[in-house]
Coordinates of C-alpha atoms in Angstrom, one line a residue:
M30 CA 4.6 -13.8 -24.5
L31 CA 3.7 -11.1 -21.7
K32 CA -0.1 -12.4 -21.2
K33 CA -2.7 -10.2 -19.0
D34 CA -3.4 -11.2 -15.2
S35 CA -7.1 -12.0 -14.1
L36 CA -7.7 -10.3 -10.7
L37 CA -7.0 -13.1 -9.1
K38 CA -3.7 -13.7 -10.6
G39 CA -3.3 -10.1 -10.5
T40 CA -3.9 -9.8 -7.2
L41 CA -1.4 -12.7 -5.8
I42 CA 1.2 -10.8 -7.9
L43 CA 0.9 -7.4 -6.3
A44 CA 0.3 -9.1 -2.9
L45 CA 3.6 -10.7 -2.9
A46 CA 5.5 -7.6 -4.0
A47 CA 3.9 -6.0 -1.7
L48 CA 4.2 -8.4 0.9
V49 CA 7.9 -8.7 0.1
A50 CA 8.2 -4.8 0.1
R51 CA 6.9 -5.0 3.6
V52 CA 8.5 -7.2 5.2
L53 CA 11.4 -5.7 3.8
G54 CA 10.9 -2.1 5.2
M55 CA 10.2 -3.5 8.4
F56 CA 13.6 -5.7 8.2
Q57 CA 15.4 -2.2 7.8
R58 CA 13.9 -0.5 10.3
I59 CA 14.4 -3.8 13.4
P60 CA 18.4 -2.6 12.5
L61 CA 17.5 0.6 12.5
E62 CA 16.2 0.9 15.8
Y63 CA 19.3 -1.4 16.7
M64 CA 21.8 1.2 15.1
L65 CA 20.5 4.7 15.3
N66 CA 19.7 6.7 18.2
E67 CA 15.9 8.6 18.8
D68 CA 17.4 11.3 16.9
G69 CA 18.5 9.2 14.2
Q70 CA 15.3 7.1 13.8
Y71 CA 13.3 10.2 13.6
A72 CA 15.8 12.0 11.0
F73 CA 15.4 8.8 8.8
I74 CA 11.6 8.6 9.5
A75 CA 11.3 12.2 8.7
A76 CA 12.9 12.3 5.2
N77 CA 10.9 9.2 4.3
Q78 CA 7.8 11.0 4.7
I79 CA 8.3 14.0 3.1
Y80 CA 9.9 11.9 0.1
L81 CA 7.0 9.7 0.3
L82 CA 4.5 12.8 0.1
L83 CA 6.4 14.3 -2.6
L84 CA 6.6 11.3 -4.6
V85 CA 2.9 11.1 -4.9
I86 CA 2.7 15.1 -6.0
A87 CA 5.1 14.2 -8.5
T88 CA 3.0 11.0 -9.9
A89 CA -0.2 13.4 -9.2
G90 CA -2.4 10.6 -9.4
F91 CA -1.1 9.7 -12.8
P92 CA -0.3 5.7 -12.5
S93 CA -4.1 5.0 -11.4
A94 CA -5.3 7.5 -14.0
I95 CA -3.6 5.8 -16.8
S96 CA -4.2 2.6 -15.4
K97 CA -7.9 3.5 -16.1
M98 CA -7.6 5.3 -19.4
V99 CA -5.1 2.4 -20.8
S100 CA -7.5 -0.3 -19.9
Q101 CA -10.5 1.4 -21.5
R102 CA -8.7 2.3 -24.8
M103 CA -7.1 -1.4 -25.0
A104 CA -11.3 -2.6 -24.4
E105 CA -12.2 -0.4 -27.3
G106 CA -8.6 -1.8 -29.4
K107 CA -7.8 1.7 -30.0
H108 CA -4.0 0.2 -29.1
Q109 CA -2.4 3.5 -30.4
E110 CA -3.9 6.2 -28.1
A111 CA -2.9 3.6 -25.1
K112 CA 0.6 4.0 -26.8
R113 CA 0.6 7.8 -27.0
I114 CA -1.2 8.4 -23.3
Y115 CA 1.7 6.7 -22.1
K116 CA 4.8 8.8 -24.2
A117 CA 2.9 11.5 -22.3
A118 CA 3.0 10.2 -18.5
L119 CA 7.2 9.5 -18.8
V120 CA 7.3 12.8 -20.3
F121 CA 5.5 14.3 -17.4
G122 CA 7.2 12.5 -15.0
A123 CA 10.9 12.9 -16.2
V124 CA 10.0 16.7 -15.6
T125 CA 8.1 16.5 -12.1
G126 CA 10.8 14.0 -11.1
V127 CA 13.8 16.5 -11.2
L128 CA 12.3 19.5 -10.7
L129 CA 11.0 18.0 -7.3
A130 CA 14.4 16.1 -6.5
V131 CA 15.9 20.1 -6.9
F132 CA 13.1 21.3 -4.5
M133 CA 13.7 18.6 -1.9
Y134 CA 17.2 19.6 -1.2
I135 CA 16.6 23.0 -1.4
L136 CA 13.8 23.5 0.9
A137 CA 15.3 20.5 3.6
P138 CA 16.0 23.4 6.3
M139 CA 12.7 24.9 5.7
Y140 CA 11.5 21.0 6.6
A141 CA 13.4 20.9 9.2
S142 CA 12.6 24.2 11.1
L143 CA 8.8 23.3 10.9
A144 CA 9.6 20.3 12.4
K145 CA 11.4 21.7 15.1
K146 CA 14.2 18.8 14.3
D147 CA 17.6 20.3 12.6
S148 CA 19.0 16.9 12.7
I149 CA 16.8 15.6 9.7
V150 CA 18.4 18.1 7.1
L151 CA 21.2 15.5 5.8
A152 CA 18.8 12.6 5.6
V153 CA 16.5 14.8 3.7
R154 CA 19.1 15.8 1.1
A155 CA 20.1 12.4 0.9
I156 CA 16.9 10.8 0.0
A157 CA 15.9 13.6 -2.6
P158 CA 17.5 12.5 -5.9
A159 CA 15.6 9.4 -5.8
L160 CA 12.5 11.6 -6.6
I161 CA 14.3 12.1 -10.3
L162 CA 13.7 8.4 -11.5
F163 CA 10.5 7.2 -9.4
P164 CA 8.2 9.5 -11.4
V165 CA 9.0 7.5 -14.4
I166 CA 9.0 4.2 -12.9
A167 CA 5.2 5.1 -11.6
M168 CA 3.9 5.6 -15.4
M169 CA 5.8 2.7 -16.4
R170 CA 3.9 0.6 -13.6
G171 CA 0.0 2.5 -14.2
Y172 CA 0.3 1.2 -17.6
F173 CA 1.5 -1.9 -17.3
Q174 CA -1.4 -2.5 -14.6
G175 CA -4.1 -1.1 -17.3
R176 CA -2.6 -3.9 -20.0
Q177 CA -3.3 -6.0 -17.0
M178 CA 0.1 -7.5 -16.7
M179 CA 1.0 -7.1 -13.1
A180 CA 4.5 -8.7 -13.0
A181 CA 6.4 -6.0 -14.0
G182 CA 6.0 -3.8 -11.4
G183 CA 5.8 -6.4 -8.9
I184 CA 9.1 -7.4 -10.0
S185 CA 10.2 -4.2 -10.1
Q186 CA 9.0 -3.3 -6.7
I187 CA 10.9 -6.2 -5.1
I188 CA 14.3 -5.4 -6.5
E189 CA 13.9 -1.7 -5.5
Q190 CA 13.1 -2.9 -1.9
F191 CA 15.8 -5.4 -2.0
A192 CA 18.6 -2.3 -3.4
R193 CA 16.7 0.0 -1.2
V194 CA 17.0 -2.3 2.3
I195 CA 20.3 -3.9 1.9
L196 CA 22.3 -1.4 0.3
G197 CA 21.1 1.6 2.3
L198 CA 21.6 -0.7 5.9
L199 CA 25.0 -1.5 4.5
L200 CA 26.5 2.2 3.4
G201 CA 24.7 3.1 7.3
Y202 CA 26.8 0.6 9.0
I203 CA 30.0 1.7 7.4
F204 CA 29.3 5.3 7.8
L205 CA 29.2 4.2 11.6
S206 CA 32.0 2.1 11.6
L207 CA 34.3 5.4 9.9
G208 CA 33.0 7.2 13.3
Y209 CA 29.9 9.1 12.0
S210 CA 27.4 10.8 14.1
D211 CA 24.1 9.0 14.1
D212 CA 22.7 12.2 11.7
W213 CA 24.9 11.1 8.8
A214 CA 24.4 7.2 8.9
A215 CA 20.5 7.7 8.9
A216 CA 21.7 9.9 6.0
A217 CA 23.1 7.3 4.3
I218 CA 20.6 4.9 5.2
T219 CA 18.1 6.8 3.5
F220 CA 20.4 7.1 0.2
G221 CA 19.8 3.5 -0.3
S222 CA 16.3 4.6 -1.7
V223 CA 18.5 5.8 -4.5
F224 CA 20.2 2.6 -5.2
G225 CA 16.6 1.2 -5.2
S226 CA 15.1 3.6 -8.0
I227 CA 17.5 2.3 -10.2
G228 CA 17.2 -1.4 -10.1
A229 CA 13.3 -0.7 -10.5
F230 CA 13.8 1.5 -13.1
A231 CA 15.9 -1.7 -14.8
V232 CA 13.4 -4.2 -14.1
M233 CA 11.0 -2.0 -16.2
L234 CA 12.6 -1.3 -19.0
H235 CA 13.3 -4.8 -19.8
Y236 CA 9.3 -5.2 -19.4
A237 CA 8.8 -2.6 -21.7
R238 CA 11.1 -3.8 -24.3
K239 CA 9.3 -7.1 -24.1
L240 CA 6.1 -5.1 -24.6
K241 CA 6.7 -3.5 -27.3
I242 CA 8.5 -6.4 -29.2
Q243 CA 5.2 -8.3 -28.7
D244 CA 3.0 -5.5 -29.9
K245 CA 5.0 -4.9 -33.3
K246 CA 4.6 -8.4 -33.2
Y247 CA 0.9 -8.4 -32.8
E248 CA 0.3 -5.0 -34.8
G249 CA 1.8 -6.3 -37.2
N250 CA -0.6 -9.9 -38.0
I251 CA -3.4 -7.5 -40.2
N252 CA -4.9 -10.9 -41.1
A253 CA -8.0 -10.9 -38.5
E254 CA -7.7 -14.8 -37.6
A255 CA -4.1 -14.4 -37.0
R256 CA -4.7 -11.4 -34.9
A257 CA -6.8 -13.3 -32.5
A258 CA -5.0 -16.3 -32.7
F259 CA -2.1 -14.3 -30.8
M260 CA -4.0 -12.4 -28.6
P261 CA -7.6 -13.5 -28.0
N262 CA -10.4 -11.0 -26.2
Q263 CA -9.2 -7.9 -27.8
P264 CA -10.5 -5.8 -29.9
F265 CA -8.5 -4.1 -33.2
T266 CA -9.6 -1.0 -34.6
I267 CA -7.7 0.6 -37.7
E268 CA -6.8 4.3 -36.2
N269 CA -6.4 6.8 -38.8
G270 CA -7.6 9.9 -36.8
P271 CA -5.3 12.4 -35.8
K272 CA -2.8 11.5 -33.0
L273 CA -4.3 12.8 -29.4
K274 CA -2.3 15.5 -28.2
F275 CA -0.5 16.1 -25.4
R276 CA -2.4 18.5 -23.6
S277 CA -5.9 16.6 -24.3
I278 CA -4.2 14.0 -22.4
Y279 CA -3.0 16.0 -19.6
G280 CA -6.7 17.4 -19.5
E281 CA -8.1 13.3 -19.5
I282 CA -5.6 12.6 -16.7
L283 CA -5.5 15.6 -14.8
K284 CA -9.5 15.3 -14.3
M285 CA -8.7 12.1 -13.0
S286 CA -5.8 12.5 -11.3
I287 CA -6.3 15.6 -9.1
P288 CA -8.7 13.4 -6.8
A289 CA -6.6 10.2 -7.2
L290 CA -4.2 12.6 -5.9
V291 CA -5.8 13.3 -3.1
T292 CA -7.1 9.8 -2.0
S293 CA -3.5 8.0 -2.7
M294 CA -2.2 10.9 -0.6
T295 CA -4.2 9.7 2.7
I296 CA -2.1 7.6 4.4
N297 CA 1.4 9.9 3.5
L298 CA -0.7 13.0 4.7
V299 CA -2.1 11.5 8.0
Y300 CA 1.8 10.3 8.8
F301 CA 3.4 13.7 7.5
F302 CA 1.2 15.6 10.2
D303 CA 2.1 13.4 12.8
T304 CA 6.2 13.5 11.8
T305 CA 6.2 17.6 11.3
F306 CA 3.4 18.5 14.3
F307 CA 3.8 15.7 16.8
V308 CA 6.6 17.5 19.2
R309 CA 4.6 21.2 18.8
I310 CA 1.7 19.4 19.8
T311 CA 2.5 17.1 22.6
E312 CA 4.9 19.8 24.1
K313 CA 2.3 20.4 27.4
V314 CA 2.7 16.3 27.6
Y315 CA 6.3 15.4 27.1
T316 CA 9.5 17.0 26.8
I317 CA 11.6 17.1 23.8
V318 CA 13.6 14.4 24.6
Q319 CA 10.4 12.1 25.8
A320 CA 8.5 13.5 22.4
T321 CA 11.4 12.1 20.3
E322 CA 11.5 9.0 21.7
V323 CA 7.9 8.4 21.5
Y324 CA 7.8 9.2 17.8
A325 CA 10.8 6.7 17.5
D326 CA 8.7 3.9 18.8
L327 CA 5.3 5.2 16.6
G328 CA 7.6 5.7 13.6
T329 CA 9.5 2.7 14.2
K330 CA 7.9 0.4 15.6
A331 CA 4.4 0.7 15.0
Q332 CA 4.2 1.6 12.0
S333 CA 6.2 -0.5 10.5
L334 CA 4.4 -3.4 11.5
A335 CA 0.6 -1.6 10.7
G336 CA 2.0 -1.2 7.4
I337 CA 1.5 -5.2 7.0
P338 CA -2.2 -5.6 7.3
P339 CA -2.9 -3.9 4.4
I340 CA -1.1 -5.5 1.6
L341 CA -4.0 -7.4 0.3
A342 CA -5.6 -4.0 0.3
I343 CA -3.4 -2.3 -2.4
A344 CA -2.6 -5.4 -4.0
L345 CA -6.6 -5.9 -5.2
G346 CA -7.3 -1.7 -5.7
S347 CA -4.2 -1.9 -8.2
S348 CA -5.8 -5.3 -9.6
I349 CA -9.6 -4.3 -9.2
I350 CA -9.1 -0.8 -10.9
P351 CA -8.9 -1.7 -14.6
I352 CA -11.5 -4.5 -14.3
I353 CA -13.9 -2.4 -13.2
S354 CA -13.5 0.3 -15.2
A355 CA -12.9 -1.7 -18.2
A356 CA -17.1 -3.3 -16.9
F357 CA -18.0 0.2 -16.7
A358 CA -16.5 0.9 -20.1
R359 CA -18.7 -2.4 -22.0
K360 CA -21.5 -1.6 -19.6
D361 CA -21.6 -4.3 -17.8
Q362 CA -23.2 -4.0 -14.3
Q363 CA -23.2 -7.4 -13.5
E364 CA -19.5 -7.7 -13.9
V365 CA -19.1 -4.6 -11.9
N366 CA -21.4 -5.9 -8.9
K367 CA -19.6 -9.3 -8.7
Q368 CA -16.0 -8.0 -8.4
T369 CA -16.8 -5.4 -5.9
S370 CA -18.5 -7.7 -4.0
A371 CA -15.7 -10.5 -4.2
V372 CA -13.2 -7.4 -3.5
L373 CA -15.1 -6.9 0.1
K374 CA -15.4 -10.3 0.9
I375 CA -11.8 -11.2 0.0
V376 CA -10.6 -8.2 2.5
C377 CA -13.2 -8.8 5.2
I378 CA -12.0 -12.8 5.7
T379 CA -8.2 -12.2 4.5
G380 CA -6.6 -8.5 5.7
V381 CA -9.1 -8.2 9.2
P382 CA -7.6 -11.2 11.2
I383 CA -3.8 -9.7 10.4
A384 CA -4.8 -6.6 12.3
L385 CA -6.0 -7.7 14.9
F386 CA -3.3 -10.4 15.4
L387 CA -1.0 -7.5 15.5
T388 CA -3.4 -5.8 18.2
V389 CA -3.9 -8.4 20.5
A390 CA 0.0 -10.2 20.2
A391 CA 1.8 -6.5 19.8
Y392 CA 3.8 -7.1 23.4
S393 CA 5.7 -10.1 22.0
V394 CA 5.9 -8.9 18.5
T395 CA 7.0 -5.7 19.3
G396 CA 9.5 -7.6 22.0
L397 CA 10.8 -10.2 19.8
L398 CA 11.4 -7.4 16.8
F399 CA 12.7 -4.3 18.5
S400 CA 15.4 -4.4 21.2
S401 CA 12.8 -4.1 23.7
P402 CA 8.5 -4.5 24.1
R403 CA 9.0 -0.6 24.8
G404 CA 5.9 1.0 22.8
S405 CA 4.2 -2.1 22.2
E406 CA 0.4 0.0 23.2
V407 CA 1.4 2.2 20.8
V408 CA 1.8 -0.9 18.2
A409 CA -1.5 -2.2 19.5
M410 CA -3.3 1.3 18.9
L411 CA -2.0 1.6 15.7
C412 CA -2.5 -1.8 14.4
A413 CA -6.1 -1.6 15.5
G414 CA -6.8 1.3 13.0
T415 CA -5.7 -0.7 10.2
I416 CA -8.8 -2.7 9.9
L417 CA -10.8 0.6 9.0
Q418 CA -7.4 1.7 7.1
I419 CA -7.9 -1.8 4.9
T420 CA -11.6 -0.6 4.0
M421 CA -11.1 2.4 3.5
M422 CA -8.1 1.7 0.6
T423 CA -10.3 -0.9 -0.6
T424 CA -13.6 1.0 -0.8
N425 CA -11.0 4.3 -2.7
S426 CA -10.2 1.7 -5.6
I427 CA -13.7 0.2 -6.1
L428 CA -14.7 4.1 -6.6
Y429 CA -12.1 4.8 -8.3
G430 CA -13.0 2.4 -11.2
M431 CA -16.4 3.3 -11.3
G432 CA -15.5 6.8 -12.1
K433 CA -16.5 8.4 -9.0
Q434 CA -12.8 10.0 -8.4
R435 CA -14.3 13.6 -7.5
Q436 CA -17.0 12.0 -5.2
T437 CA -13.6 10.0 -3.3
M438 CA -11.9 12.9 -2.8
V439 CA -14.5 14.7 -0.8
N440 CA -15.2 11.8 1.2
T441 CA -11.1 12.0 2.2
L442 CA -11.1 15.8 2.7
I443 CA -13.6 15.2 4.9
G444 CA -11.9 12.4 6.6
L445 CA -8.2 14.2 6.3
A446 CA -9.7 17.0 8.2
A447 CA -11.5 14.8 10.8
K448 CA -7.9 13.8 11.6
V449 CA -6.3 17.3 11.5
I450 CA -8.7 18.7 14.1
I451 CA -9.0 15.3 16.6
S452 CA -5.2 14.7 16.6
T453 CA -4.6 18.6 17.3
I454 CA -7.2 18.7 20.1
C455 CA -6.7 14.9 21.3
G456 CA -2.5 15.2 20.9
M457 CA -2.4 18.3 23.3
Y458 CA -3.9 16.3 26.4
F459 CA -3.1 12.5 25.6
G460 CA 0.0 12.7 23.4
V461 CA 0.7 9.8 21.1
A462 CA -2.5 8.4 21.7
G463 CA -4.6 11.5 20.5
F464 CA -2.8 11.3 17.3
I465 CA -3.9 7.8 16.9
I466 CA -7.3 8.1 17.7
G467 CA -7.5 11.0 15.1
S468 CA -6.0 8.7 12.1
T469 CA -8.4 5.8 13.1
A470 CA -11.0 8.7 13.1
C471 CA -10.2 9.4 9.4
F472 CA -10.3 5.6 8.1
L473 CA -13.8 5.8 9.5
A474 CA -15.3 8.5 8.2
V475 CA -13.8 7.7 4.5
T476 CA -14.9 4.2 4.8
L477 CA -19.0 4.7 5.6
L478 CA -18.7 7.8 3.4
N479 CA -17.4 6.1 0.6
L480 CA -20.0 2.6 1.6
Y481 CA -22.8 4.9 0.8
L482 CA -21.6 6.0 -2.3
I483 CA -21.2 2.2 -3.3
R484 CA -24.2 0.7 -2.2
K485 CA -26.3 3.5 -5.1
D486 CA -24.9 2.2 -7.7
V487 CA -23.4 -1.7 -6.9
Q488 CA -25.4 -4.3 -5.3
L489 CA -23.0 -5.4 -2.6
Q490 CA -23.5 -9.5 -2.0
V491 CA -20.8 -9.6 0.7
L492 CA -21.8 -12.1 3.3
G493 CA -25.0 -10.9 4.2
K494 CA -26.7 -12.7 6.9
R495 CA -23.1 -14.3 7.7
W496 CA -22.3 -11.1 9.4
I497 CA -23.1 -11.9 13.1
P498 CA -21.2 -16.0 12.5
Y499 CA -18.4 -13.9 10.8
L500 CA -18.0 -11.4 14.1
I501 CA -18.1 -14.0 16.6
A502 CA -15.0 -16.4 14.4
V503 CA -12.7 -12.9 15.1
V504 CA -13.6 -12.4 18.2
I505 CA -13.6 -16.0 19.3
S506 CA -10.0 -16.1 17.7
A507 CA -8.5 -13.0 18.9
G508 CA -9.6 -13.9 22.0
A509 CA -7.8 -16.9 22.3
A510 CA -4.9 -15.8 20.7
W511 CA -4.5 -13.0 23.1
L512 CA -4.7 -15.5 25.8
A513 CA -2.2 -18.0 24.2
Q514 CA 0.3 -15.2 24.1
Y515 CA 0.2 -14.2 27.9
G516 CA -0.1 -17.9 28.5
V517 CA 3.1 -18.5 27.2
L518 CA 4.8 -15.0 28.7
E519 CA 3.9 -16.1 32.0
L520 CA 5.3 -20.3 31.8
T521 CA 8.3 -18.5 30.1
T522 CA 9.3 -16.3 32.8
N523 CA 12.7 -18.5 33.4
I524 CA 14.5 -18.1 29.4
A525 CA 15.8 -15.7 27.4
D526 CA 13.4 -12.9 26.1
K527 CA 13.9 -13.1 23.0
L528 CA 13.0 -16.6 22.4
S529 CA 10.4 -16.0 25.3
Y530 CA 8.2 -13.4 22.7
L531 CA 9.2 -16.0 19.8
L532 CA 7.5 -19.0 21.1
A533 CA 4.3 -16.6 22.2
V534 CA 4.4 -14.9 18.9
I535 CA 4.2 -18.8 16.9
I536 CA 1.8 -20.2 19.7
S537 CA -0.2 -18.0 19.2
G538 CA -0.9 -16.9 15.7
V539 CA -1.0 -20.9 15.3
I540 CA -3.9 -20.4 17.3
L541 CA -5.6 -17.7 15.8
C542 CA -5.4 -18.8 12.6
A543 CA -6.4 -22.1 13.3
L544 CA -9.4 -21.5 15.5
Y545 CA -10.5 -18.4 12.9
G546 CA -10.5 -21.0 9.9
V547 CA -12.1 -23.6 12.3
L548 CA -14.8 -21.1 12.8
L549 CA -15.3 -19.7 9.3
L550 CA -16.1 -23.1 7.6
K551 CA -18.1 -24.5 11.0
L552 CA -20.3 -21.4 11.4
K553 CA -20.9 -21.9 7.5
V554 CA -18.9 -18.1 6.7
V555 CA -17.4 -19.6 3.9
T556 CA -20.0 -22.0 2.0
T557 CA -19.1 -24.3 -0.7
A558 CA -20.0 -22.0 -3.5
D559 CA -16.9 -19.3 -2.2
V560 CA -14.8 -22.4 -2.3
E561 CA -15.9 -23.7 -6.0
S562 CA -14.9 -20.0 -7.0
L563 CA -11.5 -20.8 -6.2
P564 CA -8.7 -21.4 -8.3
G565 CA -8.3 -25.4 -9.2
K566 CA -5.0 -25.7 -6.9
L567 CA -6.8 -24.4 -3.9
R568 CA -10.5 -26.1 -4.3
G569 CA -9.6 -29.5 -4.1
P570 CA -7.7 -29.2 -0.7
M571 CA -10.4 -26.6 0.7
K572 CA -13.1 -29.4 -0.3
K573 CA -10.9 -32.3 1.7
V574 CA -11.1 -29.8 4.6
M575 CA -14.7 -29.0 4.6
R576 CA -15.7 -32.8 4.5
V577 CA -13.3 -33.2 7.6
L578 CA -14.7 -30.5 9.5
R579 CA -18.5 -31.5 8.5
A580 CA -17.9 -35.3 9.4
G581 CA -16.4 -34.3 12.8

């Protein structure tokens, strides 16, 4: 039987799926940097950026809207309306997927001209067919999230990434072995997304079939006691009225999804702007060859590593939207306050240190994973900015669940305007650093505006008076990791570079994690009450750790 997932379980499922996806994505870009020259890497990155942007447009924010609408209907017992919404979304996804796939294929040369990189045409066209299935997959994931069943989306995401990465790299290797150019090899690797879409769709079809069988059994239990035993805590009403028309469904979805479209496109638009205009804006700083090389570091190395810290925020966002929406539908303000505060607390305690580690240990991490530590300063700058990206994404999800989509959209547009203006001006004088400054300014602006809106309706209890001890723990542990990294590098100058980088990453990482955890407990940033709120399997070990530290 498919069961609803709690916030914690749903978050863990999506976080695991996102972690696997990010690790595999990074795994793909590591051999990519060895396999392809800078032009080939640029082609791969550009194709993926335009594809991801069009994918967001194709779904038009529908998955989040579906999740919210379905969770509300299910909370009210209107199961047939929820299914009608699902059907309408599938139709929309199928039509837009085909149209945008054709659009992307035909207009690939025009985009290449805009980016001043003709070599990207093949890669853009190779990835276009993946748009046919992914909008439908996104709609299905949104429906399952609205039913608070996260496993389907999580597993499909993992299968998708395995097929995309492994088969894409294999195809690229075959093309290179046959003597094809790097442009053709880049196109072959991007074609892996087509394989990924087929694998993900197969998984979603499997779960959809299981859910359909379960729902038929549930709706067949006309006896109230039997129905309650089969699926407790879900009301059920007899829906004798007329069916919802697709037109009214699309109207309701678009009302919510257009604002969601803008917010969900933030990262895609930021990176798309960088990809499209990097060569043009930095003409006074770099030659075309230098710009291609620097952007390869930004796209292949920095963006892949910077995608790791926000994993938890993405998972939390997907989990929290239906829960907050259902609480709002019940007018349960206490639950809204509790869940919102819990999400922000989790983000602060777990997400920020990961970003800081990738910042302070960027030199060793880059040198270990890629052919050389070249571009590590770019990695450090971009990973530092992800701290604000995490808070931006989390607060976006909270506001969406609260029904403040339009206000969130306005905040996002302000942040994107800041990105374009600052990156254009600073990029002309500081090159890649100017682009990263603009991105960070965007994340900061949206975060501050979002928090201002949240505080109007929610009583936040995140860390309270524990902010100063928390910052002390962050600074001390990050500083210790930075010192440990360079200490290890200095002591291992006579051994192989890769082994030196590996030792530096391991030792600095262990020191950061251990010191950070100890300081959180010693400085009482994490209290007994926080530990009591953990699941049983984690609560016991954490209590023992706290007793040992207090005894010490």
